[in-house]
Tab-separated table of C-alpha atoms and ligand atoms in Angstrom:
chain	number	residue	atom	x	y	z
A	13	MET	CA	17.878	-5.765	-18.018
A	14	ILE	CA	17.038	-4.211	-14.657
A	15	THR	CA	15.095	-5.865	-11.825
A	16	VAL	CA	13.829	-3.714	-8.961
A	17	MET	CA	13.531	-5.850	-5.820
A	18	LYS	CA	11.571	-4.579	-2.825
A	19	PHE	CA	11.841	-6.142	0.625
A	20	GLY	CA	9.173	-5.501	3.263
A	21	GLY	CA	9.603	-5.072	7.008
A	22	THR	CA	9.522	-8.757	7.935
A	23	SER	CA	11.892	-9.579	5.053
A	24	VAL	CA	14.552	-7.299	6.620
A	25	GLY	CA	13.382	-7.602	10.242
A	26	SER	CA	15.956	-10.038	11.695
A	27	PRO	CA	19.519	-11.198	10.977
A	28	GLU	CA	18.150	-14.394	9.385
A	29	ALA	CA	15.669	-12.487	7.216
A	30	LEU	CA	18.380	-10.068	6.065
A	31	GLN	CA	20.661	-12.963	5.218
A	32	ARG	CA	17.885	-14.550	3.189
A	33	ALA	CA	17.161	-11.225	1.430
A	34	ALA	CA	20.850	-10.827	0.549
A	35	GLY	CA	20.861	-14.371	-0.887
A	36	ILE	CA	17.782	-13.629	-3.015
A	37	ILE	CA	19.332	-10.391	-4.314
A	38	LEU	CA	22.620	-12.052	-5.200
A	39	SER	CA	20.972	-14.918	-7.061
A	40	GLU	CA	19.218	-12.448	-9.417
A	41	LYS	CA	20.995	-12.443	-12.792
A	42	ASN	CA	19.823	-9.033	-14.064
A	43	ASP	CA	21.183	-5.702	-12.891
A	44	LYS	CA	19.309	-4.980	-9.698
A	45	ILE	CA	18.117	-2.101	-7.583
A	46	VAL	CA	16.871	-2.835	-4.088
A	47	VAL	CA	14.212	-0.883	-2.175
A	48	ALA	CA	13.537	-1.684	1.489
A	49	SER	CA	11.031	-0.895	4.241
A	50	ALA	CA	12.106	-0.244	7.795
A	51	MET	CA	12.745	-3.362	9.915
A	52	SER	CA	9.394	-4.663	11.153
A	53	GLY	CA	8.119	-2.792	14.197
A	54	ILE	CA	10.384	0.225	13.692
A	55	THR	CA	7.891	2.549	11.974
A	56	ASN	CA	5.268	1.730	14.608
A	57	PHE	CA	7.854	2.455	17.289
A	58	LEU	CA	8.594	5.872	15.735
A	59	VAL	CA	4.911	6.716	15.287
A	60	LYS	CA	4.269	5.860	18.926
A	61	GLY	CA	7.332	7.791	20.054
A	62	SER	CA	6.215	10.853	18.105
A	63	GLU	CA	3.076	10.968	20.244
A	64	SER	CA	4.979	11.701	23.488
A	65	LEU	CA	7.561	14.201	22.259
A	66	PRO	CA	9.629	15.949	23.483
A	67	ASP	CA	10.130	14.281	26.901
A	68	ASN	CA	10.979	10.874	25.458
A	69	ARG	CA	13.664	12.003	23.001
A	70	GLN	CA	16.573	10.212	24.628
A	71	GLU	CA	14.537	7.008	25.048
A	72	ILE	CA	13.683	7.015	21.337
A	73	ILE	CA	17.327	7.486	20.403
A	74	ASP	CA	18.609	4.775	22.747
A	75	GLU	CA	16.059	2.149	21.784
A	76	PHE	CA	16.281	2.924	18.059
A	77	GLU	CA	20.065	2.625	18.151
A	78	LYS	CA	19.988	-0.578	20.155
A	79	LYS	CA	17.444	-2.295	17.881
A	80	HIS	CA	19.604	-1.686	14.805
A	81	LEU	CA	22.945	-2.429	16.408
A	82	ASP	CA	21.644	-5.738	17.812
A	83	VAL	CA	20.658	-6.924	14.353
A	84	ALA	CA	23.794	-5.641	12.593
A	85	GLY	CA	25.980	-7.141	15.343
A	86	GLN	CA	24.509	-10.599	14.783
A	87	LEU	CA	24.880	-10.341	11.015
A	88	LEU	CA	28.343	-8.875	10.507
A	89	ASN	CA	31.781	-9.947	11.718
A	90	GLU	CA	34.140	-7.582	13.514
A	91	GLU	CA	35.788	-6.136	10.434
A	92	GLN	CA	32.469	-5.736	8.587
A	93	MET	CA	30.969	-4.176	11.703
A	94	ALA	CA	33.729	-1.570	11.839
A	95	ALA	CA	32.974	-0.489	8.260
A	96	PHE	CA	29.251	-0.485	9.046
A	97	MET	CA	29.730	1.674	12.136
A	98	GLU	CA	31.251	4.518	10.100
A	99	ASP	CA	28.125	4.826	7.977
A	100	PHE	CA	25.851	4.090	10.912
A	101	ASN	CA	27.324	6.784	13.152
A	102	ALA	CA	26.951	9.400	10.410
A	103	ARG	CA	23.266	8.566	9.952
A	104	MET	CA	22.722	8.247	13.705
A	105	GLN	CA	24.196	11.721	14.204
A	106	LYS	CA	21.533	13.169	11.897
A	107	PHE	CA	18.835	11.167	13.666
A	108	LYS	CA	19.895	12.624	17.010
A	109	GLU	CA	19.923	16.153	15.597
A	110	LEU	CA	16.428	15.642	14.246
A	111	LEU	CA	15.231	14.776	17.735
A	112	TRP	CA	17.282	17.235	19.797
A	113	ASP	CA	17.541	20.334	17.643
A	114	GLY	CA	14.659	20.050	15.277
A	115	ALA	CA	11.784	18.467	17.250
A	116	VAL	CA	8.468	20.131	16.417
A	117	PRO	CA	5.906	17.970	18.269
A	118	ASN	CA	2.513	17.660	16.540
A	119	ASP	CA	3.711	19.094	13.233
A	120	PRO	CA	2.651	16.540	10.589
A	121	TYR	CA	5.654	17.398	8.391
A	122	TYR	CA	7.997	16.793	11.297
A	123	ILE	CA	6.247	13.513	12.148
A	124	ASP	CA	6.628	12.430	8.512
A	125	ASN	CA	10.340	13.191	8.737
A	126	LEU	CA	10.731	11.292	12.005
A	127	THR	CA	8.731	8.241	10.945
A	128	SER	CA	10.670	7.976	7.663
A	129	GLN	CA	13.903	7.388	9.572
A	130	GLY	CA	13.632	3.602	9.923
A	131	GLU	CA	14.236	3.039	6.200
A	132	ARG	CA	17.598	4.827	6.359
A	133	PHE	CA	18.902	2.221	8.781
A	134	SER	CA	17.363	-0.983	7.377
A	135	THR	CA	18.833	-0.131	3.958
A	136	LEU	CA	22.219	0.507	5.527
A	137	ILE	CA	22.246	-2.895	7.215
A	138	LEU	CA	21.067	-4.651	4.043
A	139	CYS	CA	23.740	-2.864	2.007
A	140	HIS	CA	26.422	-4.051	4.421
A	141	ALA	CA	25.002	-7.582	4.379
A	142	LEU	CA	25.472	-7.540	0.585
A	143	LYS	CA	29.004	-6.244	0.967
A	144	ALA	CA	29.708	-8.936	3.556
A	145	ALA	CA	28.613	-11.480	0.939
A	146	GLY	CA	31.166	-10.083	-1.490
A	147	ALA	CA	28.966	-7.798	-3.616
A	148	ARG	CA	29.494	-4.126	-4.332
A	149	SER	CA	26.628	-2.098	-2.946
A	150	VAL	CA	25.707	1.443	-1.924
A	151	ALA	CA	22.980	2.587	0.504
A	152	LEU	CA	21.111	5.563	-0.953
A	153	THR	CA	18.394	7.658	0.692
A	154	SER	CA	15.469	9.140	-1.230
A	155	GLU	CA	17.340	12.453	-0.866
A	156	ASP	CA	20.439	10.951	-2.523
A	157	CYS	CA	18.371	9.552	-5.416
A	158	GLY	CA	16.156	12.598	-5.982
A	159	ILE	CA	12.832	10.801	-5.431
A	160	TYR	CA	10.609	13.882	-5.504
A	161	ALA	CA	7.139	13.969	-3.985
A	162	GLU	CA	4.265	16.363	-3.549
A	163	GLY	CA	1.064	16.387	-1.499
A	164	LYS	CA	0.258	16.145	2.167
A	165	PRO	CA	2.100	14.288	4.965
A	166	LEU	CA	1.280	10.576	5.016
A	167	SER	CA	-0.214	10.780	1.539
A	168	GLY	CA	2.522	12.062	-0.737
A	169	SER	CA	2.628	11.178	-4.435
A	170	ALA	CA	5.809	10.882	-6.435
A	171	ASP	CA	6.662	13.403	-9.125
A	172	LEU	CA	7.474	10.702	-11.657
A	173	ARG	CA	9.023	12.911	-14.329
A	174	ARG	CA	11.364	14.742	-12.014
A	175	THR	CA	12.291	11.510	-10.236
A	176	GLU	CA	13.087	9.840	-13.570
A	177	SER	CA	15.527	12.533	-14.633
A	178	MET	CA	17.127	12.715	-11.166
A	179	MET	CA	17.609	8.971	-10.902
A	180	ALA	CA	19.121	8.801	-14.375
A	181	MET	CA	21.834	11.101	-13.051
A	182	LYS	CA	22.211	9.870	-9.487
A	183	VAL	CA	21.551	6.133	-9.648
A	184	LYS	CA	22.200	4.938	-13.211
A	185	PRO	CA	25.993	5.392	-12.919
A	186	TYR	CA	26.076	2.902	-10.033
A	187	ILE	CA	24.215	0.320	-12.116
A	188	ASN	CA	26.555	0.861	-15.061
A	189	ASP	CA	29.402	0.266	-12.672
A	190	GLY	CA	28.015	-3.027	-11.322
A	191	VAL	CA	27.135	-1.625	-7.885
A	192	ILE	CA	23.812	-2.608	-6.248
A	193	PRO	CA	21.954	0.464	-4.911
A	194	VAL	CA	19.836	-0.181	-1.800
A	195	ILE	CA	17.272	2.597	-1.595
A	196	THR	CA	14.956	3.787	1.200
A	197	GLY	CA	11.260	3.036	0.643
A	198	PHE	CA	8.264	4.851	2.153
A	199	TYR	CA	9.117	8.490	1.423
A	200	GLY	CA	10.172	11.000	-1.174
A	201	ILE	CA	11.347	14.565	-0.750
A	202	LYS	CA	9.506	17.814	-1.264
A	203	SER	CA	11.006	20.610	-3.322
A	204	ASP	CA	12.529	21.991	-0.096
A	205	GLY	CA	14.421	18.706	0.318
A	206	LEU	CA	12.466	17.522	3.382
A	207	PRO	CA	10.809	14.085	3.555
A	208	LEU	CA	7.192	13.389	2.709
A	209	THR	CA	5.907	9.859	3.271
A	210	PHE	CA	3.666	7.956	0.889
A	211	GLY	CA	1.442	6.625	3.707
A	212	ARG	CA	1.760	3.519	5.843
A	213	GLY	CA	2.871	0.549	3.806
A	214	GLY	CA	4.100	2.963	1.140
A	215	SER	CA	7.401	1.230	0.379
A	216	ASP	CA	5.654	-0.914	-2.232
A	217	TYR	CA	4.680	2.293	-3.997
A	218	SER	CA	8.263	3.605	-3.637
A	219	ALA	CA	9.528	0.494	-5.380
A	220	ALA	CA	7.044	0.983	-8.230
A	221	VAL	CA	8.174	4.601	-8.527
A	222	VAL	CA	11.815	3.474	-8.725
A	223	ALA	CA	10.906	0.830	-11.332
A	224	ASN	CA	9.105	3.493	-13.359
A	225	ALA	CA	11.927	6.019	-13.039
A	226	MET	CA	14.619	3.525	-13.974
A	227	ASN	CA	12.551	1.929	-16.767
A	228	ALA	CA	13.020	-1.448	-15.116
A	229	ASP	CA	12.140	-4.699	-16.876
A	230	VAL	CA	10.472	-6.215	-13.835
A	231	LEU	CA	9.438	-5.222	-10.308
A	232	GLU	CA	9.575	-7.886	-7.603
A	233	ILE	CA	7.829	-7.253	-4.294
A	234	TRP	CA	9.327	-9.676	-1.757
A	235	THR	CA	6.971	-10.053	1.179
A	236	ASP	CA	5.861	-12.628	3.754
A	237	VAL	CA	2.920	-14.192	1.896
A	238	ASP	CA	2.758	-16.420	-1.193
A	239	GLY	CA	1.085	-13.843	-3.431
A	240	PHE	CA	-2.473	-12.726	-4.119
A	241	MET	CA	-4.991	-15.247	-2.808
A	242	SER	CA	-8.457	-15.981	-4.175
A	243	THR	CA	-9.782	-14.779	-0.820
A	244	ASP	CA	-8.650	-14.317	2.777
A	245	PRO	CA	-7.535	-17.812	3.914
A	246	ARG	CA	-8.648	-16.974	7.458
A	247	ILE	CA	-12.214	-16.907	6.128
A	248	VAL	CA	-11.954	-19.694	3.560
A	249	PRO	CA	-9.141	-22.166	4.295
A	250	GLU	CA	-9.429	-23.590	0.751
A	251	ALA	CA	-8.399	-20.235	-0.746
A	252	ILE	CA	-5.942	-20.715	-3.590
A	253	LYS	CA	-3.032	-18.616	-4.728
A	254	ILE	CA	-3.606	-16.700	-7.956
A	255	ASP	CA	-0.696	-17.338	-10.339
A	256	GLU	CA	-1.425	-14.590	-12.811
A	257	MET	CA	-3.500	-11.418	-12.862
A	258	ASN	CA	-3.818	-8.333	-14.998
A	259	PHE	CA	-3.166	-4.853	-13.660
A	260	SER	CA	-6.851	-3.901	-13.311
A	261	GLU	CA	-7.692	-6.973	-11.260
A	262	ALA	CA	-4.723	-6.487	-8.974
A	263	ALA	CA	-5.537	-2.795	-8.555
A	264	GLU	CA	-9.162	-3.512	-7.595
A	265	LEU	CA	-8.194	-6.244	-5.162
A	266	ALA	CA	-5.396	-4.263	-3.539
A	267	TYR	CA	-7.698	-1.283	-3.168
A	268	PHE	CA	-10.672	-3.183	-1.824
A	269	GLY	CA	-9.197	-5.437	0.741
A	270	ALA	CA	-6.368	-7.815	-0.120
A	271	LYS	CA	-3.506	-6.577	2.022
A	272	VAL	CA	-0.743	-7.990	-0.152
A	273	LEU	CA	0.258	-4.767	-1.901
A	274	HIS	CA	-0.153	-1.090	-1.239
A	275	PRO	CA	-2.969	-0.172	-3.675
A	276	ARG	CA	-0.961	2.627	-5.295
A	277	THR	CA	1.808	0.254	-6.394
A	278	ILE	CA	0.088	-0.704	-9.630
A	279	GLU	CA	-0.123	2.614	-11.470
A	280	PRO	CA	3.571	3.545	-11.857
A	281	VAL	CA	4.367	0.114	-13.311
A	282	ARG	CA	1.183	-0.218	-15.377
A	283	MET	CA	2.040	3.070	-17.105
A	284	LYS	CA	5.248	1.589	-18.432
A	285	HIS	CA	4.046	-2.000	-18.889
A	286	ILE	CA	6.499	-3.278	-16.282
A	287	PRO	CA	5.464	-6.724	-15.001
A	288	LEU	CA	5.108	-6.962	-11.228
A	289	LYS	CA	5.771	-10.119	-9.255
A	290	VAL	CA	4.707	-10.706	-5.662
A	291	ARG	CA	7.054	-13.243	-4.052
A	292	ASN	CA	7.466	-14.768	-0.581
A	293	SER	CA	10.976	-14.090	0.779
A	294	PHE	CA	10.556	-16.998	3.185
A	295	LYS	CA	9.925	-19.376	0.229
A	296	PRO	CA	12.148	-18.023	-2.550
A	297	ASP	CA	11.541	-21.077	-4.759
A	298	GLU	CA	7.812	-20.377	-5.084
A	299	PRO	CA	6.867	-18.365	-8.164
A	300	GLY	CA	4.326	-16.105	-6.395
A	301	THR	CA	1.804	-14.042	-8.370
A	302	ILE	CA	2.687	-12.288	-11.610
A	303	ILE	CA	0.727	-9.191	-12.616
A	304	HIS	CA	1.004	-8.024	-16.206
A	305	HIS	CA	-0.916	-7.034	-19.319
A	306	LEU	CA	-1.058	-10.340	-21.017
A	307	ARG	CA	-3.144	-12.672	-18.902
A	308	LYS	CA	-5.525	-14.850	-20.893
A	309	PRO	CA	-9.145	-14.997	-19.668
A	310	LYS	CA	-10.106	-18.119	-17.687
A	311	ASP	CA	-13.398	-19.978	-17.417
A	312	ASP	CA	-14.137	-19.522	-13.722
A	313	LEU	CA	-16.851	-16.987	-13.099
A	314	LEU	CA	-14.810	-15.312	-10.358
A	315	ARG	CA	-11.086	-15.185	-9.739
A	316	SER	CA	-11.225	-13.800	-6.226
A	317	VAL	CA	-13.402	-12.248	-3.571
A	318	ALA	CA	-12.138	-9.589	-1.176
A	319	ILE	CA	-13.869	-7.762	1.638
A	320	LYS	CA	-13.290	-4.442	3.257
A	321	THR	CA	-14.905	-4.093	6.673
A	322	ASP	CA	-15.698	-1.242	9.107
A	323	LEU	CA	-17.476	0.930	6.573
A	324	SER	CA	-20.559	3.144	6.874
A	325	ILE	CA	-23.195	4.309	4.426
A	326	ILE	CA	-24.138	7.948	4.794
A	327	SER	CA	-27.390	8.659	2.920
A	328	ILE	CA	-28.409	12.233	2.321
A	329	GLY	CA	-32.013	12.860	1.393
A	330	SER	CA	-33.005	15.949	-0.526
A	331	ALA	CA	-36.063	16.571	-2.722
A	332	GLU	CA	-35.414	15.697	-6.356
A	333	ILE	CA	-31.665	15.780	-5.855
A	334	ALA	CA	-31.263	13.988	-9.180
A	335	TYR	CA	-32.471	17.167	-10.907
A	336	HIS	CA	-29.989	19.312	-9.010
A	337	PRO	CA	-26.525	18.095	-9.951
A	338	LYS	CA	-24.984	21.213	-8.422
A	339	MET	CA	-26.257	20.127	-5.040
A	340	VAL	CA	-24.606	16.716	-5.437
A	341	ALA	CA	-21.436	18.604	-6.349
A	342	ARG	CA	-21.709	20.756	-3.195
A	343	ILE	CA	-22.160	17.681	-1.008
A	344	VAL	CA	-19.196	15.885	-2.593
A	345	GLU	CA	-17.117	19.028	-2.232
A	346	LYS	CA	-17.933	19.238	1.484
A	347	ILE	CA	-16.956	15.620	2.046
A	348	ALA	CA	-13.800	16.073	-0.033
A	349	GLU	CA	-12.638	18.933	2.206
A	350	ASN	CA	-11.717	16.304	4.791
A	351	GLU	CA	-9.723	14.287	2.232
A	352	VAL	CA	-11.459	11.073	3.261
A	353	VAL	CA	-11.695	8.100	0.924
A	354	ILE	CA	-15.119	7.564	-0.665
A	355	TYR	CA	-15.416	3.888	-1.580
A	356	SER	CA	-18.629	4.169	-3.514
A	357	ILE	CA	-21.377	6.638	-4.398
A	358	SER	CA	-24.919	5.844	-5.447
A	359	THR	CA	-27.794	8.146	-6.276
A	360	SER	CA	-31.556	7.951	-6.687
A	361	LEU	CA	-34.183	10.595	-7.310
A	362	SER	CA	-34.066	11.973	-3.789
A	363	THR	CA	-31.036	10.381	-2.118
A	364	VAL	CA	-27.331	10.306	-2.571
A	365	ALA	CA	-25.391	7.705	-0.581
A	366	PHE	CA	-21.683	7.542	0.183
A	367	LEU	CA	-19.681	4.610	1.417
A	368	VAL	CA	-16.886	5.690	3.775
A	369	HIS	CA	-14.845	4.314	6.662
A	370	ASN	CA	-16.583	4.125	10.076
A	371	ASN	CA	-13.876	6.374	11.510
A	372	ASP	CA	-14.578	9.171	9.024
A	373	VAL	CA	-18.318	9.455	9.746
A	374	ARG	CA	-18.050	12.014	12.517
A	375	SER	CA	-15.923	14.478	10.609
A	376	ILE	CA	-18.123	14.119	7.517
A	377	LEU	CA	-21.290	14.812	9.527
A	378	LEU	CA	-19.684	17.948	10.938
A	379	LYS	CA	-18.969	19.139	7.402
A	380	LEU	CA	-22.471	18.280	6.173
A	381	ASN	CA	-23.930	20.330	9.027
A	382	THR	CA	-22.489	23.421	7.406
A	383	LEU	CA	-24.630	22.931	4.273
A	384	ASP	CA	-27.786	24.976	3.813
A	385	PRO	CA	-30.475	23.202	5.958
A	386	GLU	CA	-33.060	24.016	3.260
A	387	ASP	CA	-31.201	21.729	0.879
A	388	ILE	CA	-31.074	18.683	3.117
A	389	GLU	CA	-34.142	16.791	4.293
A	390	ARG	CA	-32.444	14.060	6.275
A	391	ILE	CA	-29.161	12.314	6.856
A	392	GLU	CA	-29.002	8.651	7.771
A	393	VAL	CA	-25.982	6.595	8.792
A	394	LYS	CA	-25.679	2.815	8.678
A	395	SER	CA	-22.455	1.654	10.259
A	396	ASP	CA	-20.568	-1.636	10.414
A	397	MET	CA	-20.989	-2.453	6.771
A	398	ALA	CA	-18.655	-4.522	4.595
A	399	LEU	CA	-17.859	-4.044	0.949
A	400	VAL	CA	-17.571	-7.285	-0.985
A	401	CYS	CA	-15.458	-7.018	-4.102
A	402	ALA	CA	-15.929	-9.900	-6.552
A	403	VAL	CA	-13.299	-9.938	-9.271
A	404	GLY	CA	-13.520	-11.885	-12.523
A	405	ASP	CA	-12.956	-11.679	-16.259
A	406	ASN	CA	-15.227	-9.441	-18.314
A	407	LEU	CA	-17.930	-9.421	-15.665
A	408	LEU	CA	-19.945	-6.747	-17.400
A	409	SER	CA	-20.131	-8.488	-20.711
A	410	LYS	CA	-21.281	-11.867	-19.377
A	411	CYS	CA	-25.021	-12.259	-19.183
A	412	GLY	CA	-26.503	-13.354	-15.856
A	413	VAL	CA	-23.466	-12.802	-13.689
A	414	SER	CA	-25.228	-10.460	-11.268
A	415	ALA	CA	-28.152	-12.843	-10.910
A	416	GLU	CA	-25.763	-15.675	-10.028
A	417	ILE	CA	-23.861	-13.588	-7.527
A	418	PHE	CA	-26.900	-12.163	-5.790
A	419	THR	CA	-28.516	-15.578	-5.561
A	420	ALA	CA	-25.458	-16.635	-3.600
A	421	VAL	CA	-25.816	-13.553	-1.413
A	422	LYS	CA	-29.398	-14.522	-0.693
A	423	GLU	CA	-28.233	-17.983	0.381
A	424	ALA	CA	-26.044	-16.238	2.940
A	425	ARG	CA	-29.186	-14.435	4.177
A	426	ALA	CA	-27.527	-11.092	3.632
A	427	ASN	CA	-29.355	-7.952	2.641
A	428	VAL	CA	-27.574	-5.961	-0.080
A	429	GLU	CA	-27.399	-2.356	1.107
A	430	MET	CA	-25.635	-0.783	-1.849
A	431	ILE	CA	-24.336	-1.934	-5.237
A	432	SER	CA	-21.686	-0.609	-7.533
A	433	GLU	CA	-21.546	-2.367	-10.844
A	434	GLY	CA	-20.419	-1.063	-14.147
A	435	ALA	CA	-17.595	1.182	-13.024
A	436	SER	CA	-15.065	-1.491	-13.884
A	437	ASP	CA	-15.312	-4.540	-16.126
A	438	VAL	CA	-13.360	-6.716	-13.742
A	439	SER	CA	-15.219	-6.237	-10.492
A	440	LEU	CA	-18.674	-6.183	-9.011
A	441	ASN	CA	-18.841	-4.517	-5.622
A	442	PHE	CA	-21.685	-4.536	-3.162
A	443	VAL	CA	-22.264	-3.747	0.486
A	444	VAL	CA	-23.711	-6.077	3.114
A	445	PRO	CA	-23.821	-5.852	6.925
A	446	MET	CA	-20.497	-6.903	8.440
A	447	SER	CA	-22.201	-9.650	10.429
A	448	ARG	CA	-23.120	-11.482	7.181
A	449	ALA	CA	-20.021	-10.676	5.153
A	450	THR	CA	-17.932	-13.752	5.890
A	451	ASP	CA	-20.823	-16.060	4.960
A	452	VAL	CA	-21.235	-14.210	1.681
A	453	VAL	CA	-17.548	-14.610	0.904
A	454	LYS	CA	-17.562	-18.314	1.792
A	455	ILE	CA	-20.542	-19.077	-0.420
A	456	LEU	CA	-19.294	-17.023	-3.373
A	457	HIS	CA	-15.838	-18.554	-3.136
A	458	ASN	CA	-17.067	-22.108	-2.842
A	459	LYS	CA	-19.452	-21.717	-5.762
A	460	TYR	CA	-17.535	-19.662	-8.266
A	461	VAL	CA	-13.805	-19.580	-7.653
A	462	GLY	CA	-11.243	-22.168	-8.781
A	463	GLY	CA	-13.268	-24.885	-10.393
A	464	GLY	CA	-16.594	-23.930	-8.832
A	465	SER	CA	-19.475	-24.527	-11.185
A	466	ASN	CA	-20.750	-21.714	-13.329
A	467	GLU	CA	-22.820	-23.668	-15.723
A	468	GLY	CA	-25.116	-21.781	-17.976
A	469	LEU	CA	-23.043	-18.622	-18.057
B	501	LIG	N1	7.883	1.266	7.066
B	501	LIG	C1	6.672	1.848	6.539
B	501	LIG	C2	5.481	1.347	7.300
B	501	LIG	O1	5.614	0.549	8.206
B	501	LIG	C3	6.529	1.643	5.082
B	501	LIG	C4	6.359	0.220	4.641
B	501	LIG	O2	6.555	-0.709	5.434
B	501	LIG	O3	6.025	-0.013	3.490
B	501	LIG	O4	4.396	1.766	7.034
B	502	MG	MG1	4.437	-3.543	3.535
């Protein structure tokens, strides 16, 4: 049995946190593989540093080195520190070369390489913390493991097949030998061997990729919250932790607002039916949330309500667009050129509307301006919208659910600007102005989540 255990930035961000992480790893009975993020604050520090290159190279090196040595120095005794320094100096040498010899300011591939560096050092410290506790462990980079990726900087995707065969060769022998591999999260390597990151927060996805590649029996994401909550506790203090979810529910929630997991974490484990647990490394005795295939349906109308804010609706009017599917295709193609995320699309006879992030509106409008003006009658933008994502069991097959939900929305005096229902059986998504969104969430949560009444349904 293999457990893949992933530790986030705060769970490896201080000597105490690293000690706690090492304790959690050592108390796991199965064979284990560890994946870690950079220590908290380090990736932000590198991103910021990359913006003022090349003048600040020495400052980046000095501060980066100091941050890691301070933590390692507090965690390890003299003898352990001496062993650590050998590995550390070798990695630090490469880090310096990357900044002095290889700096290519403003090149997104270079920035991906630079910002992926934090993981190489957090994993090294964690590996030595495990050794200090008497375990056998090895710190492996994504290069060492053969975690292959393709795509664009900051949005790479793993090549799961290639990674699986590489890891069987490069990592499996350590497991067979009783050694605990501690692997860098956040990035894979392109075919040319250079790093490509999976996007901010992407270490969760890395861990799912490792679990997939190693055919793990369980993936544990150790973070700094108790698990998935029924809604954001800052909005509704009575929010409850969700003990159990299925993959679709977790995917919808992670995508539409809950910040517990990187949304792409679900797919690599869902494909191989690997259960995923979200656990709090600061409260290792709590069971967290388990996400798997087998959850039994419950009676509550809703299980959770998430919101995603700072969105805009771009509506494009064009005569009888519904009869011209090619025109819809051209519009979508234009928007897709920018690789922005489209959260929802809705069409009517003469309008097609897209839900996108506020920050993407400008670049989309520039693209739409290049369409044939004869095709487009008008373009309207409504900004500062929020998408409410209501998740529950079999929402589509229960009669009257929408009526219930929209009655609650009316109570919050919110106008529904856009609806997307039917795309998934576990969620009903709709858009309201941001100013009303928290009231909508409060009312929906109080009425329908965790023991709220849903009589008549
Ligand atoms: N260290 C990376 C970040 O801060 C990846 C991660 O934390 O998951 O985005
Ligand atoms: Mg994270």
